[in-house]
XYZ file of N, CA and C in Angstrom:
843
model
N -8.724 -9.767 6.681
C -8.842 -9.423 5.469
C -10.151 -9.842 4.568
N -10.337 -8.616 4.056
C -11.931 -9.260 3.148
C -11.508 -8.699 1.592
N -9.883 -8.064 1.442
C -10.143 -7.850 -0.157
C -10.679 -8.719 -0.870
N -9.893 -9.869 -0.975
C -9.928 -10.587 -2.186
C -10.973 -11.176 -2.241
N -11.910 -11.347 -1.543
C -13.584 -11.519 -2.071
C -14.153 -10.252 -3.068
N -13.694 -9.231 -3.024
C -14.092 -8.302 -4.517
C -13.204 -8.667 -5.117
N -13.464 -8.949 -6.779
C -13.082 -8.715 -7.985
C -12.310 -8.110 -8.467
N -12.271 -6.566 -7.836
C -11.636 -6.100 -8.023
C -10.680 -5.739 -7.413
N -10.996 -5.251 -6.359
C -9.410 -5.142 -4.758
C -8.677 -6.126 -4.605
N -7.334 -6.482 -4.907
C -7.108 -8.084 -4.420
C -5.661 -7.665 -3.294
N -5.722 -7.991 -2.567
C -4.098 -7.884 -2.122
C -3.188 -8.674 -2.380
N -2.381 -7.516 -1.965
C -0.632 -8.897 -2.751
C 0.004 -9.205 -1.123
N 0.441 -8.021 -0.553
C 0.853 -8.376 0.827
C -0.002 -7.122 2.058
N 0.652 -8.315 3.053
C -0.241 -7.314 4.663
C 0.903 -7.795 5.459
N 0.903 -6.866 5.843
C 2.100 -7.076 7.504
C 1.720 -6.688 8.493
N 1.296 -7.437 9.419
C 0.854 -6.755 11.032
C 2.069 -7.294 11.784
N 2.666 -6.268 12.396
C 3.921 -6.522 13.056
C 3.635 -6.576 14.842
N 4.262 -7.209 15.231
C 3.761 -8.198 17.000
C 4.681 -7.302 18.031
N 4.037 -6.144 17.762
C 4.450 -4.933 18.701
C 3.771 -3.750 19.307
N 4.241 -3.308 20.537
C 3.127 -2.036 20.800
C 3.203 -0.604 20.037
N 2.137 -0.639 19.404
C 2.517 0.726 18.646
C 1.656 1.914 19.310
N 2.749 2.177 20.197
C 1.960 2.976 21.462
C 2.581 4.678 20.664
N 2.271 5.993 20.851
C 3.065 7.289 20.973
C 2.507 7.444 19.443
N 3.378 8.178 18.700
C 2.730 9.238 18.152
C 2.432 8.301 16.822
N 1.697 8.371 15.846
C 1.347 7.017 14.910
C 1.710 7.755 13.937
N 2.485 7.326 12.231
C 2.329 8.269 11.152
C 1.293 7.187 10.226
N 0.494 7.749 9.504
C -0.036 6.810 8.658
C 0.829 7.059 6.926
N 0.956 6.645 6.077
C 1.673 7.007 4.984
C 0.551 6.077 3.755
N 0.531 6.543 2.568
C -0.306 6.164 1.515
C -0.073 6.597 0.505
N -0.136 5.425 -0.144
C 0.796 5.443 -2.059
C -0.412 4.929 -2.816
N -0.644 5.878 -3.989
C -1.659 5.595 -4.384
C -1.516 5.601 -6.259
N -2.269 4.554 -7.034
C -1.488 5.120 -8.617
C -2.697 4.101 -9.102
N -2.394 4.449 -10.581
C -3.850 3.960 -11.249
C -4.365 2.748 -10.895
N -3.391 1.564 -10.430
C -3.956 0.578 -10.448
C -3.456 -0.522 -8.961
N -2.624 0.588 -8.018
C -2.075 0.073 -7.032
C -2.042 1.361 -6.051
N -2.522 0.208 -4.414
C -2.283 0.955 -3.673
C -1.762 0.827 -2.064
N -0.953 1.342 -1.658
C -0.637 0.824 -0.524
C -0.423 1.296 0.628
N -0.206 1.057 2.047
C -0.287 2.356 3.507
C 0.824 1.093 4.171
N 1.437 2.443 5.220
C 2.002 1.935 5.606
C 2.148 2.371 7.001
N 2.047 1.747 8.332
C 1.727 2.669 9.617
C 3.148 2.762 10.862
N 3.214 3.681 10.693
C 4.967 3.547 11.939
C 4.675 4.477 13.034
N 5.780 4.510 13.063
C 6.103 5.392 14.404
C 6.508 6.976 13.810
N 6.776 7.887 14.470
C 7.211 9.358 14.080
C 8.680 9.195 12.816
N 9.334 8.558 13.261
C 10.821 8.647 12.447
C 10.580 7.525 11.504
N 9.861 6.867 11.451
C 9.496 6.089 9.944
C 10.990 5.159 10.007
N 11.132 4.215 11.099
C 11.759 3.182 11.104
C 11.518 1.501 11.813
N 10.246 2.132 12.518
C 9.564 1.126 12.758
C 8.042 0.967 12.503
N 8.041 -0.356 11.704
C 7.016 -0.655 11.099
C 5.823 -1.543 12.004
N 4.499 -0.617 12.001
C 3.534 -1.610 12.945
C 2.159 -2.587 11.437
N 2.276 -2.093 10.900
C 1.071 -2.594 9.458
C 1.367 -1.771 8.336
N 1.659 -3.115 7.415
C 1.653 -2.181 5.821
C 0.397 -3.373 5.411
N -0.303 -2.201 4.294
C -0.967 -3.254 3.144
C -1.017 -3.181 2.134
N -0.595 -3.621 0.677
C -0.682 -3.468 -0.564
C -1.462 -4.405 -1.508
N -2.359 -3.235 -2.036
C -3.348 -4.118 -2.859
C -3.220 -3.241 -4.702
N -3.714 -4.070 -5.162
C -3.901 -3.992 -6.603
C -4.996 -3.736 -6.952
N -5.612 -3.124 -8.186
C -6.946 -2.920 -8.664
C -7.089 -2.643 -9.720
N -7.922 -2.911 -10.362
C -8.003 -2.605 -12.080
C -8.328 -0.939 -12.178
N -9.442 -0.134 -11.297
C -9.053 1.363 -11.166
C -9.890 1.659 -9.965
N -9.362 2.875 -9.434
C -9.394 3.809 -8.126
C -10.862 4.193 -8.582
N -11.682 4.081 -7.815
C -12.671 4.823 -7.344
C -13.428 5.318 -6.350
N -14.281 5.217 -6.051
C -14.991 5.356 -4.482
C -15.456 4.189 -3.832
N -16.277 3.849 -4.618
C -16.344 2.005 -4.149
C -14.787 1.362 -3.790
N -13.924 0.928 -4.160
C -12.820 0.651 -4.341
C -12.528 0.814 -2.838
N -11.904 2.439 -3.258
C -11.389 3.273 -1.783
C -11.935 2.974 -0.239
N -13.633 3.447 -0.638
C -14.332 2.266 0.555
C -14.074 1.391 0.745
N -13.981 0.688 -0.101
C -13.066 -1.555 0.321
C -12.426 -1.699 1.031
N -11.479 -0.725 0.400
C -10.080 -0.814 1.298
C -10.020 -0.320 2.772
N -10.807 1.266 2.618
C -10.969 1.592 4.255
C -11.549 0.254 4.975
N -12.183 -0.553 4.549
C -13.642 -1.514 5.143
C -11.999 -2.888 5.554
N -11.340 -2.794 4.488
C -10.424 -3.970 4.436
C -9.701 -3.891 6.020
N -9.192 -2.474 6.233
C -7.982 -2.132 6.862
C -8.649 -1.680 7.841
N -9.589 -1.793 9.044
C -9.804 -0.836 10.346
C -9.257 -0.186 10.675
N -7.641 -0.267 10.567
C -6.423 0.483 11.614
C -6.758 2.054 10.527
N -6.944 1.449 9.122
C -6.668 3.050 8.331
C -7.700 3.980 8.725
N -8.134 3.780 9.934
C -9.893 4.509 10.015
C -9.712 5.080 11.790
N -8.275 5.104 12.334
C -7.491 5.315 13.383
C -7.268 6.818 13.734
N -6.802 7.083 14.317
C -6.666 8.888 14.562
C -4.894 8.577 14.574
N -4.441 9.576 13.759
C -2.825 9.792 13.709
C -1.768 10.810 13.856
N -1.167 10.621 14.399
C -0.061 11.998 14.264
C 0.082 12.684 13.035
N 0.483 12.149 12.073
C 0.225 12.678 10.766
C -0.033 12.154 9.838
N -0.294 12.175 8.842
C -0.981 11.546 7.352
C -0.150 11.908 6.458
N 0.427 11.200 5.407
C 1.138 11.513 4.380
C 0.570 10.618 3.022
N 0.566 11.271 1.814
C -0.069 10.766 0.653
C 0.842 11.258 -0.283
N 1.265 9.895 -0.894
C 1.519 10.300 -2.469
C 0.737 9.622 -3.463
N 0.953 10.746 -4.746
C 0.411 10.185 -5.825
C 1.371 9.282 -6.614
N 0.898 7.938 -7.225
C 1.969 7.648 -7.761
C 1.459 7.536 -9.261
N 0.026 8.897 -10.008
C -0.430 8.877 -11.227
C 0.933 9.045 -11.890
N 1.052 8.236 -13.175
C 1.924 8.470 -13.911
C 2.187 10.329 -14.881
N 0.513 11.050 -14.961
C 0.645 11.912 -15.479
C 0.930 13.409 -14.841
N 2.262 13.710 -14.483
C 3.487 14.140 -14.214
C 4.391 15.009 -14.846
N 4.811 16.253 -14.769
C 5.693 16.488 -15.646
C 6.187 18.112 -14.130
N 7.744 17.944 -14.585
C 8.298 19.207 -13.663
C 8.624 20.225 -14.799
N 8.073 21.852 -14.382
C 7.923 22.895 -15.143
C 9.061 23.804 -14.373
N 9.901 25.243 -15.093
C 10.240 25.652 -14.181
C 9.613 26.779 -13.421
N 10.028 26.999 -12.300
C 9.124 27.672 -11.257
C 8.895 29.050 -11.279
N 9.574 29.535 -12.012
C 9.037 30.760 -13.518
C 7.526 30.121 -13.949
N 6.997 29.534 -14.053
C 6.146 29.327 -15.175
C 4.704 29.586 -14.086
N 3.695 30.614 -14.318
C 2.688 30.297 -13.592
C 1.700 30.016 -14.573
N 0.065 29.950 -13.784
C -0.892 29.665 -14.544
C -1.114 27.838 -15.393
N -2.671 27.635 -15.411
C -2.619 26.520 -15.710
C -2.828 26.447 -17.196
N -2.760 27.295 -17.969
C -3.990 26.787 -18.894
C -3.002 26.272 -19.995
N -1.228 25.762 -19.720
C -0.844 24.740 -20.685
C -0.762 23.572 -20.372
N -0.931 23.458 -18.930
C -0.916 22.409 -17.657
C -1.676 20.999 -18.794
N -2.687 21.092 -19.080
C -3.670 19.876 -20.156
C -2.236 19.133 -20.739
N -2.124 20.095 -21.859
C -1.409 19.848 -22.963
C 0.218 18.841 -22.462
N 0.948 19.214 -21.821
C 1.512 18.851 -21.070
C 1.381 17.638 -20.547
N 0.411 17.613 -20.167
C -0.082 16.338 -18.865
C -1.034 15.414 -19.911
N -0.293 14.135 -20.330
C -1.262 13.444 -21.314
C -1.859 13.852 -22.863
N -1.366 15.008 -22.990
C -1.523 15.159 -24.404
C -2.814 15.986 -23.930
N -3.342 16.401 -22.982
C -4.786 17.098 -22.421
C -6.014 16.056 -22.355
N -6.051 15.267 -22.116
C -7.038 13.742 -21.480
C -6.490 13.817 -20.427
N -7.536 14.564 -20.081
C -7.619 14.204 -18.359
C -8.812 14.671 -17.575
N -9.686 14.762 -18.806
C -11.243 15.497 -18.286
C -11.538 14.583 -16.296
N -12.167 15.149 -15.772
C -12.357 15.135 -14.971
C -11.296 14.617 -13.886
N -10.183 15.529 -13.897
C -8.983 15.159 -12.717
C -8.705 16.812 -12.728
N -8.197 16.460 -11.170
C -7.287 18.124 -10.872
C -5.882 18.506 -11.160
N -6.019 19.792 -11.741
C -4.621 19.570 -11.916
C -3.846 20.667 -10.424
N -2.523 19.855 -10.260
C -1.887 20.269 -8.943
C -0.235 20.904 -8.916
N -0.552 22.050 -8.532
C 1.290 22.414 -8.908
C 1.612 22.267 -7.517
N 3.371 21.755 -7.287
C 3.619 21.318 -6.175
C 4.904 22.064 -6.309
N 5.843 22.821 -5.545
C 7.327 23.166 -5.270
C 8.227 21.973 -5.243
N 8.665 21.920 -5.787
C 9.701 20.783 -5.374
C 11.497 21.541 -4.358
N 11.299 21.224 -3.487
C 12.351 22.071 -2.342
C 13.965 21.255 -3.134
N 14.492 22.623 -3.095
C 16.000 22.909 -3.236
C 16.045 22.501 -5.142
N 15.091 22.791 -5.723
C 15.442 23.179 -7.273
C 14.319 23.814 -7.792
N 15.027 24.605 -8.582
C 14.291 25.473 -9.662
C 13.203 25.316 -10.523
N 12.400 24.186 -9.820
C 11.462 24.109 -10.783
C 10.124 22.997 -9.810
N 9.024 22.991 -10.032
C 7.600 22.793 -9.436
C 7.467 21.383 -10.430
N 6.687 20.375 -9.535
C 6.018 18.865 -9.967
C 4.375 19.809 -10.025
N 4.078 19.442 -11.544
C 2.764 19.872 -12.178
C 1.882 18.175 -12.446
N 0.746 18.016 -11.588
C 0.145 16.262 -12.095
C -1.193 16.624 -11.824
N -1.635 15.149 -12.679
C -3.095 15.301 -12.805
C -3.530 14.268 -11.313
N -4.867 14.585 -10.618
C -5.280 13.534 -10.414
C -6.647 13.734 -9.947
N -7.379 11.974 -10.669
C -8.650 11.839 -10.703
C -9.090 12.663 -9.698
N -10.072 13.334 -10.060
C -10.912 14.312 -8.723
C -12.102 13.437 -8.216
N -12.577 12.461 -8.021
C -13.211 11.470 -7.252
C -12.324 11.200 -6.018
N -11.052 10.691 -6.452
C -10.105 10.700 -5.663
C -9.514 11.342 -4.672
N -9.157 12.512 -4.826
C -8.183 13.591 -4.241
C -9.704 14.098 -3.578
N -10.683 14.252 -3.837
C -12.268 14.532 -3.237
C -12.719 13.428 -1.694
N -12.000 12.425 -1.822
C -12.468 10.897 -1.056
C -11.285 11.705 0.159
N -10.241 11.196 -0.306
C -8.977 11.426 0.633
C -9.322 12.555 1.577
N -9.748 13.913 0.897
C -9.747 14.716 1.546
C -10.661 14.748 2.430
N -12.018 14.144 2.277
C -12.972 14.124 3.449
C -12.351 12.758 4.450
N -11.682 11.859 4.064
C -11.083 10.981 4.822
C -9.820 11.313 5.874
N -9.049 12.091 5.265
C -7.896 12.203 6.017
C -7.530 13.853 5.460
N -8.703 14.283 6.446
C -8.531 15.969 6.401
C -7.399 16.682 6.186
N -6.334 15.667 7.446
C -4.874 16.403 7.891
C -3.679 16.263 6.789
N -3.767 15.291 6.051
C -3.195 14.887 5.068
C -2.045 15.677 4.328
N -0.902 15.504 3.775
C -0.417 16.193 3.065
C 0.082 15.488 2.015
N -0.111 16.026 0.847
C 0.233 15.476 -0.569
C 1.453 15.887 -0.998
N 1.422 14.763 -1.951
C 2.879 15.164 -3.244
C 2.827 14.166 -4.225
N 3.897 14.664 -5.327
C 3.401 13.060 -6.435
C 4.775 12.531 -5.855
N 5.054 11.170 -6.666
C 5.896 10.387 -6.585
C 7.073 10.726 -7.080
N 7.446 12.179 -8.082
C 8.512 12.848 -8.440
C 9.204 13.412 -8.228
N 8.274 14.772 -6.712
C 8.182 15.375 -6.382
C 9.411 14.522 -4.873
N 8.548 13.618 -4.528
C 9.861 12.799 -3.528
C 11.027 11.818 -3.735
N 10.714 11.370 -5.133
C 12.100 10.509 -6.045
C 13.306 11.039 -5.800
N 13.258 12.888 -5.992
C 14.639 13.518 -6.804
C 15.119 14.090 -5.051
N 14.423 13.188 -4.277
C 15.031 13.555 -2.816
C 16.001 12.106 -2.420
N 15.827 11.288 -3.332
C 16.429 9.908 -3.116
C 17.539 9.531 -3.826
N 17.304 9.867 -4.940
C 18.152 9.653 -6.124
C 19.753 10.553 -5.992
N 21.016 9.781 -6.222
C 22.072 10.414 -6.327
C 22.032 11.774 -7.588
N 22.640 12.560 -7.196
C 22.782 13.248 -8.623
C 24.003 14.002 -8.477
N 24.604 13.210 -8.056
C 26.501 14.146 -7.512
C 26.976 13.223 -8.595
N 26.685 11.828 -9.373
C 27.774 10.765 -9.812
C 27.947 11.213 -11.360
N 29.082 11.432 -11.592
C 29.883 11.685 -13.031
C 28.741 10.608 -13.867
N 29.127 9.280 -13.300
C 28.689 8.209 -14.311
C 26.705 7.903 -14.335
N 26.280 9.148 -14.151
C 24.909 9.097 -13.353
C 23.994 8.399 -12.837
N 23.183 8.283 -12.347
C 22.373 7.496 -11.748
C 20.407 7.309 -11.804
N 20.100 5.944 -12.283
C 18.468 5.778 -12.650
C 18.256 4.920 -11.483
N 16.925 5.845 -11.009
C 16.837 5.102 -9.356
C 15.180 4.622 -10.082
N 14.927 3.427 -9.810
C 13.897 2.670 -11.258
C 12.883 2.002 -9.366
N 11.555 2.121 -9.601
C 10.683 1.642 -8.546
C 9.740 0.614 -9.459
N 9.370 -0.348 -9.251
C 8.698 -1.297 -10.076
C 7.575 -1.616 -9.380
N 6.293 -1.632 -9.835
C 4.599 -2.495 -9.585
C 4.444 -3.500 -10.126
N 3.646 -3.923 -10.358
C 3.218 -5.280 -11.023
C 2.920 -5.136 -12.437
N 2.812 -4.076 -12.550
C 2.542 -3.699 -14.273
C 3.384 -2.127 -14.957
N 3.818 -1.614 -13.743
C 4.089 -0.295 -14.164
C 5.693 0.177 -13.626
N 6.167 0.896 -13.837
C 7.427 1.303 -13.129
C 7.729 2.643 -13.077
N 8.523 3.760 -12.512
C 8.874 4.782 -12.736
C 10.591 4.967 -12.212
N 10.902 5.416 -13.182
C 12.119 5.723 -13.113
C 12.475 7.305 -12.934
N 13.864 7.988 -12.382
C 14.255 8.884 -12.346
C 15.762 9.034 -12.732
N 16.395 9.672 -13.205
C 17.332 10.118 -13.951
C 18.157 11.090 -13.203
N 19.250 11.377 -13.010
C 20.417 12.360 -12.915
C 21.530 12.066 -13.242
N 22.496 13.188 -13.186
C 24.199 13.197 -13.639
C 24.517 14.088 -13.324
N 25.606 14.326 -12.364
C 26.618 15.110 -12.640
C 26.005 16.591 -11.845
N 24.869 16.251 -11.130
C 24.357 18.097 -10.203
C 23.682 18.052 -11.176
N 23.344 17.535 -12.273
C 21.829 17.843 -13.183
C 20.611 16.969 -13.042
N 19.486 17.115 -12.857
C 17.922 16.011 -12.257
C 18.074 16.085 -13.916
N 17.671 14.599 -14.791
C 17.604 14.792 -16.284
C 15.867 14.121 -16.811
N 15.658 13.142 -15.577
C 14.103 13.269 -16.365
C 13.563 11.798 -15.012
N 12.016 12.087 -15.218
C 10.948 11.585 -14.312
C 9.745 10.782 -14.926
N 9.836 9.693 -15.273
C 8.637 9.207 -16.189
C 8.120 8.110 -15.392
N 7.261 7.331 -15.950
C 6.427 6.545 -15.209
C 5.904 5.340 -16.812
N 6.075 4.234 -16.571
C 5.977 3.474 -18.023
C 5.364 1.875 -17.685
N 4.146 1.991 -18.531
C 4.034 0.337 -18.354
C 4.427 -0.699 -18.855
N 4.757 -1.499 -18.324
C 5.801 -2.976 -18.825
C 4.530 -4.243 -18.730
N 4.853 -5.347 -19.497
C 4.503 -6.381 -19.648
C 5.425 -8.105 -19.374
N 6.131 -7.349 -19.973
C 7.322 -8.433 -19.754
C 8.840 -7.821 -19.233
N 9.876 -8.240 -18.650
C 11.614 -8.059 -18.339
C 11.858 -6.984 -19.889
N 11.699 -7.226 -21.079
C 12.277 -6.890 -21.919
C 12.181 -5.447 -22.096
N 10.138 -4.789 -21.614
C 9.919 -4.113 -21.498
C 10.808 -3.000 -20.859
N 10.680 -3.059 -19.410
C 11.693 -2.313 -18.611
C 13.344 -2.314 -19.186
N 13.639 -3.485 -19.565
C 14.688 -3.373 -20.352
C 15.346 -2.127 -21.193
N 14.113 -2.166 -22.389
C 14.329 -1.583 -23.226
C 14.303 -0.060 -22.883
N 13.040 0.193 -22.225
C 13.291 1.806 -21.738
C 14.645 1.974 -21.239
N 14.686 1.493 -19.893
C 16.222 1.430 -19.077
C 17.740 2.011 -20.543
N 17.594 1.251 -21.688
C 18.804 0.932 -22.437
C 18.197 2.763 -22.714
N 17.311 2.432 -23.529
C 17.239 3.653 -24.370
C 16.720 5.205 -23.786
N 16.712 5.058 -22.779
C 17.191 6.218 -21.508
C 18.496 6.257 -21.614
N 19.656 5.261 -21.688
C 20.984 5.796 -21.309
C 21.179 6.143 -22.567
N 20.828 5.608 -23.490
C 21.176 6.609 -25.005
C 21.072 7.639 -24.975
N 19.448 8.048 -24.892
C 18.850 9.336 -25.137
C 19.940 10.242 -24.480
N 20.100 9.853 -23.242
C 21.352 11.019 -22.104
C 22.864 10.710 -21.889
N 23.127 9.823 -23.229
C 24.618 9.956 -22.624
C 25.198 8.828 -22.138
N 24.434 8.043 -21.312
C 24.860 7.331 -20.114
C 25.340 5.790 -20.233
N 26.717 5.744 -19.801
C 27.209 4.540 -19.835
C 26.567 3.530 -18.876
N 26.079 2.188 -19.489
C 25.512 1.414 -18.751
C 26.332 0.757 -18.208
N 28.225 0.829 -18.191
C 28.940 0.482 -17.192
C 29.548 1.614 -16.447
N 28.783 2.522 -16.611
C 29.379 3.409 -15.393
C 28.021 3.819 -14.654
N 27.115 3.688 -15.083
C 25.683 4.425 -14.243
C 25.431 3.276 -13.231
N 25.174 4.080 -12.590
C 23.982 3.492 -11.309
C 23.360 3.094 -11.529
N 22.690 1.564 -11.024
C 20.861 1.357 -11.419
C 20.878 0.757 -9.488
N 20.024 1.791 -9.122
C 18.924 1.451 -7.878
C 18.054 1.221 -8.135
N 17.470 -0.232 -7.333
C 15.978 -1.204 -7.582
C 15.318 -0.626 -6.129
N 14.312 -0.675 -6.240
C 13.120 -0.980 -5.333
C 11.824 -1.293 -5.996
N 10.573 -1.699 -5.182
C 9.738 -2.544 -5.533
C 9.941 -3.914 -5.428
N 8.618 -4.715 -6.670
C 7.955 -5.899 -6.738
C 9.321 -6.692 -7.668
N 10.421 -6.921 -7.476
C 11.624 -7.620 -8.072
C 12.730 -8.301 -7.092
N 12.631 -9.566 -7.397
C 13.988 -9.826 -6.628
C 15.217 -10.590 -7.171
N 16.234 -11.058 -6.651
C 16.946 -11.488 -7.066
C 17.151 -12.835 -7.974
N 16.179 -13.718 -8.236
C 15.561 -14.767 -8.545
C 14.506 -14.548 -9.664
N 14.055 -13.256 -9.777
C 12.931 -13.155 -11.310
C 13.604 -13.197 -12.314
N 13.104 -13.208 -13.623
C 13.842 -12.772 -15.120
C 14.290 -11.804 -15.244
N 13.562 -10.519 -14.290
C 13.837 -9.388 -15.133
C 15.114 -8.977 -14.269
N 14.994 -9.544 -12.639
C 16.774 -9.260 -12.101
C 18.200 -9.625 -13.001
N 18.089 -10.831 -13.362
C 18.551 -11.920 -14.595
C 18.853 -11.066 -15.873
N 17.996 -10.107 -16.140
C 18.067 -9.526 -17.383
C 19.104 -8.450 -17.223
N 19.144 -6.872 -16.236
C 19.023 -6.222 -15.802
C 20.716 -6.695 -15.814
N 21.029 -7.646 -14.978
C 22.266 -8.002 -14.431
C 23.339 -8.077 -15.251
N 22.506 -8.390 -16.965
C 23.539 -8.790 -17.946
C 24.211 -7.480 -18.806
N 22.922 -6.412 -18.526
C 23.264 -5.044 -19.635
C 23.829 -3.866 -18.148
N 23.811 -4.208 -17.170
C 24.015 -2.814 -15.734
C 24.782 -3.512 -15.339
N 26.475 -2.830 -15.031
C 27.283 -3.458 -13.667
C 27.521 -3.118 -12.446
N 26.765 -1.605 -12.556
C 26.867 -1.435 -11.102
C 24.775 -1.278 -10.526
N 24.413 -2.545 -10.231
C 23.118 -2.933 -9.522
C 22.413 -2.979 -8.184
N 21.920 -2.062 -7.728
C 21.914 -2.668 -6.498
C 20.046 -2.326 -5.883
N 19.777 -2.762 -4.806
C 18.480 -2.336 -4.336
C 18.740 -1.761 -3.593
N 17.260 -0.936 -3.067
C 17.451 0.238 -2.349
C 16.562 -0.156 -1.068
N 17.202 -0.548 -0.358
C 16.096 -1.646 0.992
C 15.502 -0.119 2.323
N 14.332 -0.154 2.613
C 13.876 0.180 3.392
C 14.361 0.119 4.495
N 14.536 0.825 5.415
C 15.113 0.868 6.951
C 14.382 0.131 7.956
N 13.247 -0.248 7.632
C 12.424 -1.250 8.523
C 12.922 -2.843 8.622
N 12.394 -3.613 9.496
C 12.753 -4.728 9.670
C 11.254 -5.524 8.978
N 11.033 -6.331 8.216
C 9.763 -6.969 7.937
C 10.043 -8.460 8.267
N 10.070 -9.095 9.330
C 10.479 -10.436 9.608
C 8.850 -10.160 10.473
N 8.332 -11.194 9.928
C 7.000 -11.068 10.323
C 6.280 -12.280 11.698
N 7.583 -13.014 11.686
C 6.633 -14.025 12.835
C 5.373 -14.671 12.747
N 4.677 -14.368 13.876
C 3.423 -15.337 14.024
C 2.600 -14.942 13.061
N 2.915 -13.984 12.122
C 1.741 -13.296 11.440
C 1.506 -14.072 10.399
N 2.798 -14.076 9.237
C 2.182 -15.201 8.482
C 3.415 -16.302 8.305
N 4.447 -16.050 9.017
C 5.499 -16.958 8.902
C 6.599 -16.504 7.559
N 6.176 -15.455 6.886
C 6.900 -15.081 5.698
C 8.001 -13.623 6.066
N 9.172 -13.777 5.609
C 9.964 -12.862 5.490
C 10.089 -12.393 3.986
N 9.847 -11.116 3.842
C 9.761 -9.755 2.351
C 10.909 -9.778 1.981
N 11.789 -8.949 0.962
C 12.587 -8.390 1.092
C 12.569 -6.884 1.006
N 13.784 -6.484 2.174
C 12.982 -5.444 2.168
C 13.557 -4.614 1.145
N 13.507 -4.328 0.272
C 13.296 -3.111 -0.986
C 11.973 -3.465 -1.095
N 11.177 -4.120 -1.583
C 9.827 -3.964 -2.106
C 9.076 -2.818 -1.615
N 8.979 -2.344 0.237
C 8.431 -1.615 0.193
C 8.954 -0.224 0.420
N 10.723 0.004 -0.404
C 11.268 0.770 0.013
C 10.713 2.567 -0.493
N 9.813 2.351 -1.309
C 9.010 3.846 -1.619
C 7.973 4.208 -0.733
N 7.189 2.822 0.144
C 6.937 3.589 1.109
C 7.514 3.736 2.570
N 8.551 3.576 2.878
C 9.811 3.992 3.667
C 10.109 5.545 3.461
N 10.093 5.794 2.067
C 10.874 7.146 2.218
C 9.656 7.766 2.434
N 8.598 7.535 1.995
C 7.327 8.728 2.410
C 7.244 9.146 3.947
N 7.059 7.363 4.817
C 6.744 7.826 5.914
C 7.917 8.345 6.587
N 9.289 8.747 5.830
C 10.677 9.177 6.662
C 10.337 10.538 6.952
N 9.401 11.362 5.900
C 8.911 12.817 5.487
C 8.540 13.230 6.535
N 7.687 12.369 7.742
C 7.030 13.023 9.063
C 7.809 13.294 10.197
N 9.178 12.795 9.897
C 10.401 12.748 11.202
C 11.177 14.057 10.766
C-alpha cells in the first residue's frame, strides 16, 4: 500500500482476509468530503475479502487516481458495484416536488458551483433525497465504474434506523472529523444531517440539541453508534454520561485479520460499508 507516501491521501485501515474470494464479488465504495473507503465482499455482503479506509484533504481526480493505484484490487471486474456519497449537502423533499430550480437554495445556501444536483427516490417513503456531488468526482466514478449504482448516505441510513420506537432513535455514524445523525420516532422520520466536529463536546452538544428540538428524552431515546469510536474513547465516556440506552451497531462480517496485520478491529468501525454491501444481496 503506497497511499501513505502521498501527503494528502492517508491510509487509516487496510484489511485483506486470507480467504478464497471466488464467485460473485461485490465492490462497495463510500466517498465523503475528507474520507473514502471500500469493501470487496461476496454477494450477500456477509463475507469480507478486502477493505480500505483513507482520509484526504479534498477529493479530486488526482487523489481518486491515487486511490485506484494504491489498491490494485479496485481495478478488477465485479459482479456488482455500489457507491454511496457521504457528502453533507443533501436534503429530503416531498416526492411531489418536481424540478431543480429551488434545490441550490436548499443545499448549502446555493453554494454548489461545480456540483451536480441529483434526485433519488427513497423506497417506502413519500419523499426524495436531493443532494450535491462534485461534478469532477461523479464523472471520474462514472468512467471507472460505469455499471455502478449510486445513492446518498441519507437514503441508505433511513433503511437502518428503528422508526417505530416510542422513545425515539438516534442513528449516529462517526468519521474522523464529521458525523451523520438520523432521527426517528413513533413511525415518523424527523431528521438526517451531517455535522463537523473537533472535540467530543461538539458531538455531545449537537445530539443534546437534537433531543431538545424534537422533544426526545435522553433517558428513553435509543442511541445507536457506528464508525470510528470505541468504549475506551473520551467521546464514548461523554455520551454514556448523558444517554441511558446506548449501543454499537455492529457489522455482520468478521474482522479478525490473522496473518495480515495481527490486529482485530471493532465490528462497528465499518458498519456503514457493511450496510452498503448488503444492498447487493
